[in-house]
Short mmCIF file of C-alpha atoms in Angstrom, two decimals:
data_model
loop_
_atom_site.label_atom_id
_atom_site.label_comp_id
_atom_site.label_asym_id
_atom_site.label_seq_id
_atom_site.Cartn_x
_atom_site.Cartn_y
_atom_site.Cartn_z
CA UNK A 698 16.52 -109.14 128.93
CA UNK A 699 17.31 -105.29 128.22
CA UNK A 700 19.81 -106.73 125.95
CA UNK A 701 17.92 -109.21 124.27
CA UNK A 702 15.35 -106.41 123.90
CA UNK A 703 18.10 -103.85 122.65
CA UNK A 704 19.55 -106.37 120.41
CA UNK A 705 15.85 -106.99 119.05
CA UNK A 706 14.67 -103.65 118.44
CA UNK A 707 18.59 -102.79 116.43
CA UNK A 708 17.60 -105.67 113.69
CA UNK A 709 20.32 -107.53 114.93
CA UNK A 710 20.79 -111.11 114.46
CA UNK A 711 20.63 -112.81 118.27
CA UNK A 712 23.32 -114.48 119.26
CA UNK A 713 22.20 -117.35 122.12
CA UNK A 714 25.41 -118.38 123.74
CA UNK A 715 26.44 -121.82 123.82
CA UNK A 716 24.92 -123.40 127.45
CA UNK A 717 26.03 -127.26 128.59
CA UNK A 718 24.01 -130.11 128.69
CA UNK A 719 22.72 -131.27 131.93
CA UNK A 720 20.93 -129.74 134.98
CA UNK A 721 22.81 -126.47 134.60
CA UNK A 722 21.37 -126.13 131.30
CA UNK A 723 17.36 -126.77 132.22
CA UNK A 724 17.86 -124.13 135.18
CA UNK A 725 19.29 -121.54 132.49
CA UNK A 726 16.27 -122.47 130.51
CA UNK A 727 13.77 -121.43 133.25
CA UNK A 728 15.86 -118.25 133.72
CA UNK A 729 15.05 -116.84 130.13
CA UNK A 730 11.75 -118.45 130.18
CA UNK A 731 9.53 -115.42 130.66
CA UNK A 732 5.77 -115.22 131.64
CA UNK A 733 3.37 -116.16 128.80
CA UNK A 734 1.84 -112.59 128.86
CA UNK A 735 5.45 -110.60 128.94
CA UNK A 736 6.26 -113.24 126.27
CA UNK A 737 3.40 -111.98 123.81
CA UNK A 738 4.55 -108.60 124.77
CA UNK A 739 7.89 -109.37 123.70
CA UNK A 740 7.27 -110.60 120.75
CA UNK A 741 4.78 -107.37 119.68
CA UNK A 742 7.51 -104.95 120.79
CA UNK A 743 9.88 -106.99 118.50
CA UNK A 744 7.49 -106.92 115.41
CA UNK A 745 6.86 -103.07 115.73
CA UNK A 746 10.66 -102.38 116.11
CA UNK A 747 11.75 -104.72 112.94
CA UNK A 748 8.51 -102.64 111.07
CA UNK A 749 10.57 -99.96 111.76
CA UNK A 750 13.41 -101.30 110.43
CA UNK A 751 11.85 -101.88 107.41
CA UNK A 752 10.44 -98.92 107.24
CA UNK A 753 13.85 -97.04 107.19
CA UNK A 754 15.36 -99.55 104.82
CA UNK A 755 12.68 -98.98 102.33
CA UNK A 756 13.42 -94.69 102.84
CA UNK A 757 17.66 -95.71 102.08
CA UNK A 758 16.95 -97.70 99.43
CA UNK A 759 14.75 -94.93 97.97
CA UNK A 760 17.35 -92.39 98.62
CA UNK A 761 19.73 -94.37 97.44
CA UNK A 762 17.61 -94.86 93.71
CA UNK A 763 16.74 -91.56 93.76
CA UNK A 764 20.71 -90.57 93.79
CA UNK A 765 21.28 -92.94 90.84
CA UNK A 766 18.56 -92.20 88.69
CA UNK A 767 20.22 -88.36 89.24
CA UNK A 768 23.80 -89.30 88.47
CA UNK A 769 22.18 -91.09 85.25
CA UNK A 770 20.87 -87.90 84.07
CA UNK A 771 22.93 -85.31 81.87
CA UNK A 772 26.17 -84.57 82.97
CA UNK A 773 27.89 -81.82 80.21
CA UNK A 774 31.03 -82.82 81.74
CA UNK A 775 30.86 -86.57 81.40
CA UNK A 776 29.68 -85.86 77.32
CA UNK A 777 32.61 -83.46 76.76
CA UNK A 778 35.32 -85.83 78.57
CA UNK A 779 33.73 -88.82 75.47
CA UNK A 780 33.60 -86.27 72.64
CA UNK A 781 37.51 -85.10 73.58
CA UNK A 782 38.47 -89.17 73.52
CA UNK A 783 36.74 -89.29 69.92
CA UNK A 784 38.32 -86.47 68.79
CA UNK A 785 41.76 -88.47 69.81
CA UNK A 786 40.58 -91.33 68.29
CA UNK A 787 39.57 -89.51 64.87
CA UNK A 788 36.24 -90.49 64.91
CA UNK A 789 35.37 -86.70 64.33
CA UNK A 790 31.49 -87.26 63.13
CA UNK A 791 30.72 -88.67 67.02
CA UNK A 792 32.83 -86.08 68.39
CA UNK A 793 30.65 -83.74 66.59
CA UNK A 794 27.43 -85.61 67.71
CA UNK A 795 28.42 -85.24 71.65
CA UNK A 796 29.43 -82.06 71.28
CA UNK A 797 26.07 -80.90 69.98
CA UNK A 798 24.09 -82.39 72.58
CA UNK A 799 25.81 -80.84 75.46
CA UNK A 800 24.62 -77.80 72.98
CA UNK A 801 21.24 -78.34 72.85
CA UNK A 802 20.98 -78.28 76.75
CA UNK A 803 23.80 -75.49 77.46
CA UNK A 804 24.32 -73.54 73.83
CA UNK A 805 26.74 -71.16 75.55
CA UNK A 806 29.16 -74.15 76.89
CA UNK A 807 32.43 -72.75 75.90
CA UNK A 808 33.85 -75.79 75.74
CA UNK A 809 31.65 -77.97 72.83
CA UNK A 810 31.86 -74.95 70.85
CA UNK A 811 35.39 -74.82 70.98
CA UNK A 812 35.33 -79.30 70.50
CA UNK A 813 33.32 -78.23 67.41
CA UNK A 814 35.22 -75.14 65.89
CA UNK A 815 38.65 -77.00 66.23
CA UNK A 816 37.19 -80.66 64.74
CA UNK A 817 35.45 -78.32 61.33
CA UNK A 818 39.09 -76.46 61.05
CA UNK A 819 40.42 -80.10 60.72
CA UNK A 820 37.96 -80.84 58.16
CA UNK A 821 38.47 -78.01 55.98
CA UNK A 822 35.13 -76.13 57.25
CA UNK A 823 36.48 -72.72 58.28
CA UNK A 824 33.30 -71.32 58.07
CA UNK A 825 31.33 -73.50 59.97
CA UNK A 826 34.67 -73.10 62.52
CA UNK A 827 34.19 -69.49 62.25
CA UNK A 828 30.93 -69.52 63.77
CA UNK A 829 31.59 -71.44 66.68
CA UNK A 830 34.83 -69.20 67.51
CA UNK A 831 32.51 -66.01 67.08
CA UNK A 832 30.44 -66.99 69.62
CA UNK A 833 32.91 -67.94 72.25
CA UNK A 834 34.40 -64.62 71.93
CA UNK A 835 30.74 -63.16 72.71
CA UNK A 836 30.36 -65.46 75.56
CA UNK A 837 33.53 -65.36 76.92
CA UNK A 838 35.17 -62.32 76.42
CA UNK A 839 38.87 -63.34 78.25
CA UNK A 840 38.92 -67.00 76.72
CA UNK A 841 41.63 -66.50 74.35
CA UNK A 842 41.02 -69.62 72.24
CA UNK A 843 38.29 -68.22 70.80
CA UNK A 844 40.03 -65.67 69.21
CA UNK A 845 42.73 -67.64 68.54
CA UNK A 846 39.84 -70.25 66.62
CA UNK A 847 38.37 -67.52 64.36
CA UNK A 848 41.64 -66.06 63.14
CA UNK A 849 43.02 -69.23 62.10
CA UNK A 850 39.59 -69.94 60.34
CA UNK A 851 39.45 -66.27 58.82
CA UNK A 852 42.96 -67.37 57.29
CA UNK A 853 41.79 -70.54 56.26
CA UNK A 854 38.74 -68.02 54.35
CA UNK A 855 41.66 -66.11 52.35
CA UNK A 856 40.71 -62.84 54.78
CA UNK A 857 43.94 -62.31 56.41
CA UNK A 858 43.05 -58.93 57.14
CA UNK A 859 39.93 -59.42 59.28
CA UNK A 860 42.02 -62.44 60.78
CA UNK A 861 45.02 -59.88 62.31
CA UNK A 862 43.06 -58.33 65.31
CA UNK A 863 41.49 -62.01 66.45
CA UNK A 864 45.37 -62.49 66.36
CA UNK A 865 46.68 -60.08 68.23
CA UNK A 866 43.80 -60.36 71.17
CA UNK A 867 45.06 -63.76 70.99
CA UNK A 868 48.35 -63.06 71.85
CA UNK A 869 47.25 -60.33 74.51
CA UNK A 870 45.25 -63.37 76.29
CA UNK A 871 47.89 -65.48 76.29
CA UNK A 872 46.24 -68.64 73.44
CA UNK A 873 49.16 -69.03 71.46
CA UNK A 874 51.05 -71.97 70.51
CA UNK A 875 52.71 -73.44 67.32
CA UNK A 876 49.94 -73.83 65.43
CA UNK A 877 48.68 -70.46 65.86
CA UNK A 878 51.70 -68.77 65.07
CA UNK A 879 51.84 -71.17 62.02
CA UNK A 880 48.60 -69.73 60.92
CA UNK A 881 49.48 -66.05 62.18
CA UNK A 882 52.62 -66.61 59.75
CA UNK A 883 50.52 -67.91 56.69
CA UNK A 884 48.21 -64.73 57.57
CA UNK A 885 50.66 -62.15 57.24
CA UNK A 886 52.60 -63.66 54.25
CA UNK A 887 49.01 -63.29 52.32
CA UNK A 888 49.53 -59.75 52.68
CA UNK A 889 52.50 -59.73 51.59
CA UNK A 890 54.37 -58.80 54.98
CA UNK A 891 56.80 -61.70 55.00
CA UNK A 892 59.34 -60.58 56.94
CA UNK A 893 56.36 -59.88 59.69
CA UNK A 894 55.32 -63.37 59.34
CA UNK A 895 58.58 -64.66 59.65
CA UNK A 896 58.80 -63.70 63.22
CA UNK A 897 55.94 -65.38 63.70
CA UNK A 898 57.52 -68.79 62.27
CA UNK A 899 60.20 -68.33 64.41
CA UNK A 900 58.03 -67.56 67.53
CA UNK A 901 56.48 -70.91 67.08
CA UNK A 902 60.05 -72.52 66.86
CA UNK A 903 60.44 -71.16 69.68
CA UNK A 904 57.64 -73.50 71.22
CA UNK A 905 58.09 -76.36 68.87
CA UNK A 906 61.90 -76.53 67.81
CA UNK A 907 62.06 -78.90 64.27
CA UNK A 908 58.32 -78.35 63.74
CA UNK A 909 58.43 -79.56 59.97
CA UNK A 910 55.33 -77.40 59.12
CA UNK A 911 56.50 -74.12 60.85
CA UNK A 912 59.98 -74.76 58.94
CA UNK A 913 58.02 -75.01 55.83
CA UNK A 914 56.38 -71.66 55.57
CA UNK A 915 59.19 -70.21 57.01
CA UNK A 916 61.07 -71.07 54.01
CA UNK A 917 58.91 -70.52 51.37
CA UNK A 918 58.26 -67.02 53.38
CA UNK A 919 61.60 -66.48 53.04
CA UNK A 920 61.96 -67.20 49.20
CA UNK A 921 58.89 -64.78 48.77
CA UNK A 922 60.97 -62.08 50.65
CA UNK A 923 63.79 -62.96 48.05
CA UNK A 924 66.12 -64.65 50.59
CA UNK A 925 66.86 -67.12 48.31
CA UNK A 926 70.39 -68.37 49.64
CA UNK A 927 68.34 -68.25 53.48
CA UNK A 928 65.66 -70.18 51.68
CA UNK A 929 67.54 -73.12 49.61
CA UNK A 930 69.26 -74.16 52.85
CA UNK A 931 66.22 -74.21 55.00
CA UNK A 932 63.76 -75.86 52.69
CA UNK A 933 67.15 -78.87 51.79
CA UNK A 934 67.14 -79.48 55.41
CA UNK A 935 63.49 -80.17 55.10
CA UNK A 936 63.76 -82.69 51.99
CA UNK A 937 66.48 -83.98 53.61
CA UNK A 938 64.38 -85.23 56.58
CA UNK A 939 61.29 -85.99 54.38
CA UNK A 940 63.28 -87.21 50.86
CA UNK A 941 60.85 -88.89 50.13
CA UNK A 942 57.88 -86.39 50.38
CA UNK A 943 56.17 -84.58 46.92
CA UNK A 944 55.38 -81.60 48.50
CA UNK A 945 58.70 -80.82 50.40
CA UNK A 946 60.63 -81.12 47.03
CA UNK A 947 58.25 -79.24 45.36
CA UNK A 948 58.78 -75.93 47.46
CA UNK A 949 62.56 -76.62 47.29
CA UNK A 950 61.97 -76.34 43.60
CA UNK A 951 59.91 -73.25 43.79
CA UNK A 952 62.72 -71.33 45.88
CA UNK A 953 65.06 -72.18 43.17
CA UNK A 954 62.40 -71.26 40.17
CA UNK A 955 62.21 -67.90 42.19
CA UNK A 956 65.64 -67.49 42.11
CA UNK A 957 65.62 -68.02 38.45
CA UNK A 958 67.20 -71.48 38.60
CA UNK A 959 64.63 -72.91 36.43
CA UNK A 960 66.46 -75.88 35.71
CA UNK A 961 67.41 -76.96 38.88
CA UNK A 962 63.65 -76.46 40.02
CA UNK A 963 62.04 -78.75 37.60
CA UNK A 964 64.71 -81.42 38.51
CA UNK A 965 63.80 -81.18 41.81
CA UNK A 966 60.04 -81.73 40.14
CA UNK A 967 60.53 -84.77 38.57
CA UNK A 968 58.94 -88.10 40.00
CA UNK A 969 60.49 -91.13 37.67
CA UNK A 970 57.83 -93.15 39.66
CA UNK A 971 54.83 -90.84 39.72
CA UNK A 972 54.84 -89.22 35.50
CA UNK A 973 51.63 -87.57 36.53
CA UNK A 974 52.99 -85.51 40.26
CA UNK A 975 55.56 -84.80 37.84
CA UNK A 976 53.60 -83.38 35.18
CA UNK A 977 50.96 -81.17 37.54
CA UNK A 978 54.34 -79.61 39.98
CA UNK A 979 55.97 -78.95 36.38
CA UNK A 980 53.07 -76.90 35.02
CA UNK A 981 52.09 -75.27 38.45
CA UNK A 982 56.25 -73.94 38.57
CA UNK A 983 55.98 -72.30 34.97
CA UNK A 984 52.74 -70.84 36.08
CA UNK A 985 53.53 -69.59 39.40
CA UNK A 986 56.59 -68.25 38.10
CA UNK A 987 54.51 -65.95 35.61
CA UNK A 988 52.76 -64.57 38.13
CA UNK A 989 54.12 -60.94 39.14
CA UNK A 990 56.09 -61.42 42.86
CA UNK A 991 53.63 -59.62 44.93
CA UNK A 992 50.72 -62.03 44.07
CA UNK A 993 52.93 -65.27 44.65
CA UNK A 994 52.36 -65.52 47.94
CA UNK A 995 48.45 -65.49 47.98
CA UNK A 996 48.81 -68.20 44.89
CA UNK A 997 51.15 -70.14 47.15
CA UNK A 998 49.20 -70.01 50.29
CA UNK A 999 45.65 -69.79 49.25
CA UNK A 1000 46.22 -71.55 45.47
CA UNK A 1001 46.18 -71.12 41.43
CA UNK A 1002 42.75 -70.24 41.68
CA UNK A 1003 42.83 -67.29 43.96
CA UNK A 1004 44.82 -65.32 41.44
CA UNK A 1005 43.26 -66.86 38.34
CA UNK A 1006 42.96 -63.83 36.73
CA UNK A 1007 46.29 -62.90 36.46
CA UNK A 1008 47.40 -66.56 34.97
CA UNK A 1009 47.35 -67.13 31.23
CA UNK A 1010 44.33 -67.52 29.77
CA UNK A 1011 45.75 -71.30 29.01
CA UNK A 1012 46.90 -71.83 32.36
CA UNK A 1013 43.61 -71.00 34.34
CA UNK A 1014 42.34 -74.00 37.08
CA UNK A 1015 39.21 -74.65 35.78
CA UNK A 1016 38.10 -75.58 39.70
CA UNK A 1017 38.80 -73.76 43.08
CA UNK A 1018 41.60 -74.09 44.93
CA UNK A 1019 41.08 -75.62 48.34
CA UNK A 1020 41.76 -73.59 51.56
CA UNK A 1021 44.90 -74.57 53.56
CA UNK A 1022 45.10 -78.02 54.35
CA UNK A 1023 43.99 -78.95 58.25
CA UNK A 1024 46.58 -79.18 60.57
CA UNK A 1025 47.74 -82.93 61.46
CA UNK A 1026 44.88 -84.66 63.29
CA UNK A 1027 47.10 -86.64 65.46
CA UNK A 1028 46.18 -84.25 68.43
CA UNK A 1029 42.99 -83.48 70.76
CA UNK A 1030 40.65 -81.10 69.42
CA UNK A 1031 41.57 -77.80 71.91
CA UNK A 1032 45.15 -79.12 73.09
CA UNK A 1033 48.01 -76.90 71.51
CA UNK A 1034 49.95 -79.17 68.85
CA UNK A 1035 53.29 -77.75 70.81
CA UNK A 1036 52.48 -80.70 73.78
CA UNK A 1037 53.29 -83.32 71.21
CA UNK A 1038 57.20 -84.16 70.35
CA UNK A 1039 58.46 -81.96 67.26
CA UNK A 1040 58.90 -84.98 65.42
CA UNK A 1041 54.84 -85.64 65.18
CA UNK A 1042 54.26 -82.46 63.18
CA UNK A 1043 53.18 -83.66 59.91
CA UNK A 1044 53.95 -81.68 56.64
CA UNK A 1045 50.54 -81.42 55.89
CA UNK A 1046 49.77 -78.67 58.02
CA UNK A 1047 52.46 -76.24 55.32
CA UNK A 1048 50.71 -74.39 52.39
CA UNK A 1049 48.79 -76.71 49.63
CA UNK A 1050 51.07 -75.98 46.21
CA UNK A 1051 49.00 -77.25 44.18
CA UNK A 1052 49.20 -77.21 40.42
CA UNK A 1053 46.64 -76.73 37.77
CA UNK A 1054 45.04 -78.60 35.70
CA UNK A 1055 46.81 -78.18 32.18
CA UNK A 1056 45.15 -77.67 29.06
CA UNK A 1057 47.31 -79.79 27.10
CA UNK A 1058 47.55 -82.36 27.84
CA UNK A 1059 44.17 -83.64 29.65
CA UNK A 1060 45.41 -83.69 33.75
CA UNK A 1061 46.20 -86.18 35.71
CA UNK A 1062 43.09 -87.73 37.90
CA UNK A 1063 43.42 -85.90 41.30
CA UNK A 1064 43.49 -88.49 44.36
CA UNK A 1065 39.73 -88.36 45.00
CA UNK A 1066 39.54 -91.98 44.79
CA UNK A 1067 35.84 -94.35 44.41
CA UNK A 1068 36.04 -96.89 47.09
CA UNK A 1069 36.19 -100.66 45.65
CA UNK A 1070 37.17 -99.24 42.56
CA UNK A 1071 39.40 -101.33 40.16
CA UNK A 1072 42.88 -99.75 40.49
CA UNK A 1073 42.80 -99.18 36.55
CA UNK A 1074 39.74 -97.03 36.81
CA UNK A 1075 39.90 -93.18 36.36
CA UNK A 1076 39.12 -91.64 39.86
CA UNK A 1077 36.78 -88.95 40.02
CA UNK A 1078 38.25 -85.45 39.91
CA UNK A 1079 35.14 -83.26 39.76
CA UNK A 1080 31.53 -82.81 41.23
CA UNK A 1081 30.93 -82.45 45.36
CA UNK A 1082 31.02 -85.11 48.07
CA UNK A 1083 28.72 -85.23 51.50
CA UNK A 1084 31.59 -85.79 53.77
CA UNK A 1085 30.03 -88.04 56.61
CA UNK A 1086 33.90 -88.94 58.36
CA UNK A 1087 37.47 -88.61 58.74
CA UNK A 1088 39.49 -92.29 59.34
CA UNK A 1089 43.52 -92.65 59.47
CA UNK A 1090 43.63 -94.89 56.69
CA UNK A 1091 41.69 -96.52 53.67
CA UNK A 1092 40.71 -99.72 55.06
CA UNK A 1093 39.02 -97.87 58.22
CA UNK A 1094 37.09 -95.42 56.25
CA UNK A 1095 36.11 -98.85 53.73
CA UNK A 1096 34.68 -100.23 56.89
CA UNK A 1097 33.25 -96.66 58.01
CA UNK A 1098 31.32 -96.52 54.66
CA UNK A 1099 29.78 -99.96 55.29
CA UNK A 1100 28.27 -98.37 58.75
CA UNK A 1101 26.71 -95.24 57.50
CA UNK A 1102 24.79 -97.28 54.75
CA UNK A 1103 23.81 -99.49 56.94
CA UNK A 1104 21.78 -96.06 59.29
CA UNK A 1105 20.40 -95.01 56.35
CA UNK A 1106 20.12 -97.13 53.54
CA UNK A 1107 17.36 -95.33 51.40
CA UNK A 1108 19.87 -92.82 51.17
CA UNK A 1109 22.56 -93.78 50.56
CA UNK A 1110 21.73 -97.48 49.08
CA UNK A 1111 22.08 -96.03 45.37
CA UNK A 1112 24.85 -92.99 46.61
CA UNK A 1113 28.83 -94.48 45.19
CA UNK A 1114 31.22 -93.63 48.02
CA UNK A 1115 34.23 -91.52 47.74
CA UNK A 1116 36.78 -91.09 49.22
CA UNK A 1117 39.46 -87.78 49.33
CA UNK A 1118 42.91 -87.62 51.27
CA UNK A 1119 43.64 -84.83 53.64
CA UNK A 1120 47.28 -85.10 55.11
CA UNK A 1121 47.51 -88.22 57.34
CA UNK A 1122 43.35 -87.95 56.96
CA UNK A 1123 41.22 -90.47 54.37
CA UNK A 1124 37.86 -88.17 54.10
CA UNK A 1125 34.75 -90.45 53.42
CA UNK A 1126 31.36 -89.39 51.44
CA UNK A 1127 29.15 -90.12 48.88
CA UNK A 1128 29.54 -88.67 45.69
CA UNK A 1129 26.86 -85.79 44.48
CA UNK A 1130 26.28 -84.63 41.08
CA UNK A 1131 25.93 -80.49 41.96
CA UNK A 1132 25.98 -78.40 45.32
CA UNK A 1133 22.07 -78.40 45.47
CA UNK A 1134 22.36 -82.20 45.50
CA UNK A 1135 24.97 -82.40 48.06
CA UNK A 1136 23.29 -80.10 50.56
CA UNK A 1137 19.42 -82.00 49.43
CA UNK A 1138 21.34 -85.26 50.68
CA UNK A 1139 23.16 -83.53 53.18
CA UNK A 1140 20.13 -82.29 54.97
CA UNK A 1141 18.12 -85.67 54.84
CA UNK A 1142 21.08 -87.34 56.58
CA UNK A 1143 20.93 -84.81 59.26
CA UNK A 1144 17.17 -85.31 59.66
CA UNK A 1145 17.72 -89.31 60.07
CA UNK A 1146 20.66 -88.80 62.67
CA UNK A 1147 23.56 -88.87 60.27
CA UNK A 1148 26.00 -85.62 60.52
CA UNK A 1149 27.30 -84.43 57.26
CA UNK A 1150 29.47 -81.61 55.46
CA UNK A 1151 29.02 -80.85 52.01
CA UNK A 1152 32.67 -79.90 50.39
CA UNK A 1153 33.46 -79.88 46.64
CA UNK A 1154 35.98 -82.41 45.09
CA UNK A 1155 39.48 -80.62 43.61
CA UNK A 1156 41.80 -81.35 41.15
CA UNK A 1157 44.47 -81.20 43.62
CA UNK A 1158 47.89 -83.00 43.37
CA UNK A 1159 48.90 -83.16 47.16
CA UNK A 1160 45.39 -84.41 48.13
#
């Protein structure tokens, strides 16, 4: 009976053994069959202890909801983990959207405002980059990156010189990799101190052997420093592993025009398939070559437009240059491109060379291009664009376009979409007539949950 009762009161399932047929089993019957009173007892002592049972079930299963709802609720860590996988993914826009909420809880979480800085440097925003980098340096002090951020965005700015201490702390802390001596390189050969900034090109060599960007700007670095022979060789290897890329023949051909081998330069800048690249790296050699040698290197790195006033008065851009192209995309936002094979470096992350618009005759469109625009149509080389995202190819950002119409139709029902290429980058937006009605449409976006960047449209021949 004490086990019955024990076995009762634990909520366990009784368990009546098996008992033959027959005399034997009427006399077992009378054994268990207790007095009618002890029987009622029984059964009240079994009622209370299964109420208690249920009674502690109900406080587990409470616990138990109460531990879920809490694992439900924000976790910064769970948010950052999804924003880093966008970033991978390219889908930059909801990378930016996670990172900003873990900001709005924790505004001094190092790591979304690092997420953020590095995703804006990839879109061409170094200032908005700037101002996430400046605060992780207030924040955190010893975090390296964040000095490492805001120099790379102070170079993408044109202001090499505020940009040399953030590099040198960066250095001290330890945040270096190919990239940022890429940018420290670009930074120094602004000033003018190339054969400073080709250390730094070969520090990141160092890290990155075959790095097709860091060989790049070391070459043209070197034909700025008037290593021409040191120069030609370099920048051939380069066309020789990209033949087929504008951009790497065109700074070939501006280490010969330097060199005063005019004629082998514009060879190099002809394009039988492509009259009008041919026509815009023609016209930006002759001009570049006018240019005294100590301002060639801030034309080369930060563009025409920087040293407009020193170009003839028929050779002016008529638009800004853009700032240096973003680095290839192809890795996560705060990972060090040195952790990917050499062989993934893109080109694009090298010096923009781009050429100006001549005056005579009209230029060629720049590759700003209206989406599900007849191929025949002139694209648009002027005006600004709300940026809203960043897609690998055409088709995807095509598809993207249909999406953000679709959250906010009013609008951007009547907006035409454009799109603008970035290295191995489509950029997406809607086309604005003027700054004030970029940031007007800009800023109603943001209010009805759509993140945007305003950013002007160039005449720009390796967009």
């Amino acid at each position: 009976m004490k086990e019955f009762l024990g076995l009762a009161t634990s909520c366990k399932v009784l368990s009546v053994p098996w008992v033959p047929s027959g005399r034997r089993r009427r006399r077992r019957m009378i054994w268990l069959m207790p007095s009618v009173a002890f029987k009622r007892l029984l059964l009240v002592v079994v009622a209370l202890g299964l109420a208690g049972c249920q009674t502690s079930l109900s406080s587990s299963e409470k616990a138990e909801g109460k531990k879920s709802a809490a694992e439900l609720e924000f976790s910064a860590d769970s948010m950052l983990r999804v924003a880093d996988n966008l970033v991978k993914a390219r889908d930059y826009a909801s990378a930016l959207r996670f990172y900003q909420d873990v900001l709005e809880r924790d505004p001094k979480n190092v790591q979304a405002l690092l997420g953020q800085g590095e995703i804006f440097l990839m879109l061409d925003a170094p200032g908005e980059a700037a101002e996430r980098f400046q605060a992780v340096t207030s924040i955190a002090p010893k975090e390296g990156r964040g000095d490492a951020g805001l120099a790379r965005a102070l170079t993408q700015m044109n202001e090499p010189e505020r940009a040399l201490p953030y590099f040198a702390a960066a250095v001290e802390k330890g945040a270096v990799s190919a990239k940022f001596y890429n940018h420290y390189g670009i930074a120094l050969d602004l000033m003018g101190k190339h054969q400073d900034a080709q250390v730094q090109y070969g520090r990141g060599l160092d890290l990155a052997p075959g790095d097709v960007s860091l060989l790049n700007n070391l070459g043209l670095s070197l034909a700025l420093s008037e290593d021409y022979p040191a120069a030609v060789r370099l920048l051939s290897d380069v066309v020789s592993a990209m033949p087929d890329t504008i951009q790497a023949r065109q700074n070939l051909a501006l280490a010969y025009a330097f060199s005063g081998d005019m004629t082998t330069a514009l060879r190099l800048a002809t394009f039988p398939e492509n009259a009008a690249a041919t026509e815009q790296a023609q016209t930006y050699l002759k001009n570049i070559t006018a240019l005294p040698k100590d301002m060639r290197g801030k034309a080369i790195f930060s563009g025409l437009s920087a040293v407009a006033d020193a170009l003839p008065k028929t050779s002016q851009p008529q638009v800004a240059s853009e700032p240096l192209p973003p680095p290839a995309p192809a890795q996560p936002a705060i990972v060090d491109v040195n952790t990917a094979p050499a062989k993934t470096q893109a080109l694009t992350s090298a010096p923009a060379v781009a050429a100006p618009p001549p005056t005579s005759p009209p230029p060629a469109p720049a590759k700003e291009d209206v989406l599900k625009q007849p191929a025949s149509a002139t694209p648009q080389t002027g005006g600004y664009m709300v940026q809203l995202g960043a897609y690998q190819d055409e088709a995807v950002a095509r598809a993207g376009w249909d999406k953000f119409k679709a959250l906010a139709p009013d609008l951007l029902g009547a907006r035409q979409p454009v799109t603008s290429s970035a290295g191995n980058m489509t950029r997406l937006g809607a086309a604005a007539a003027s700054w004030k009605d970029a940031s007007t449409l800009c800023d109603a976006l943001k209010k009805a949950g759509v993140d945007c960047i305003v950013r002007q449209l160039y005449g720009n021949p390796n967009e």
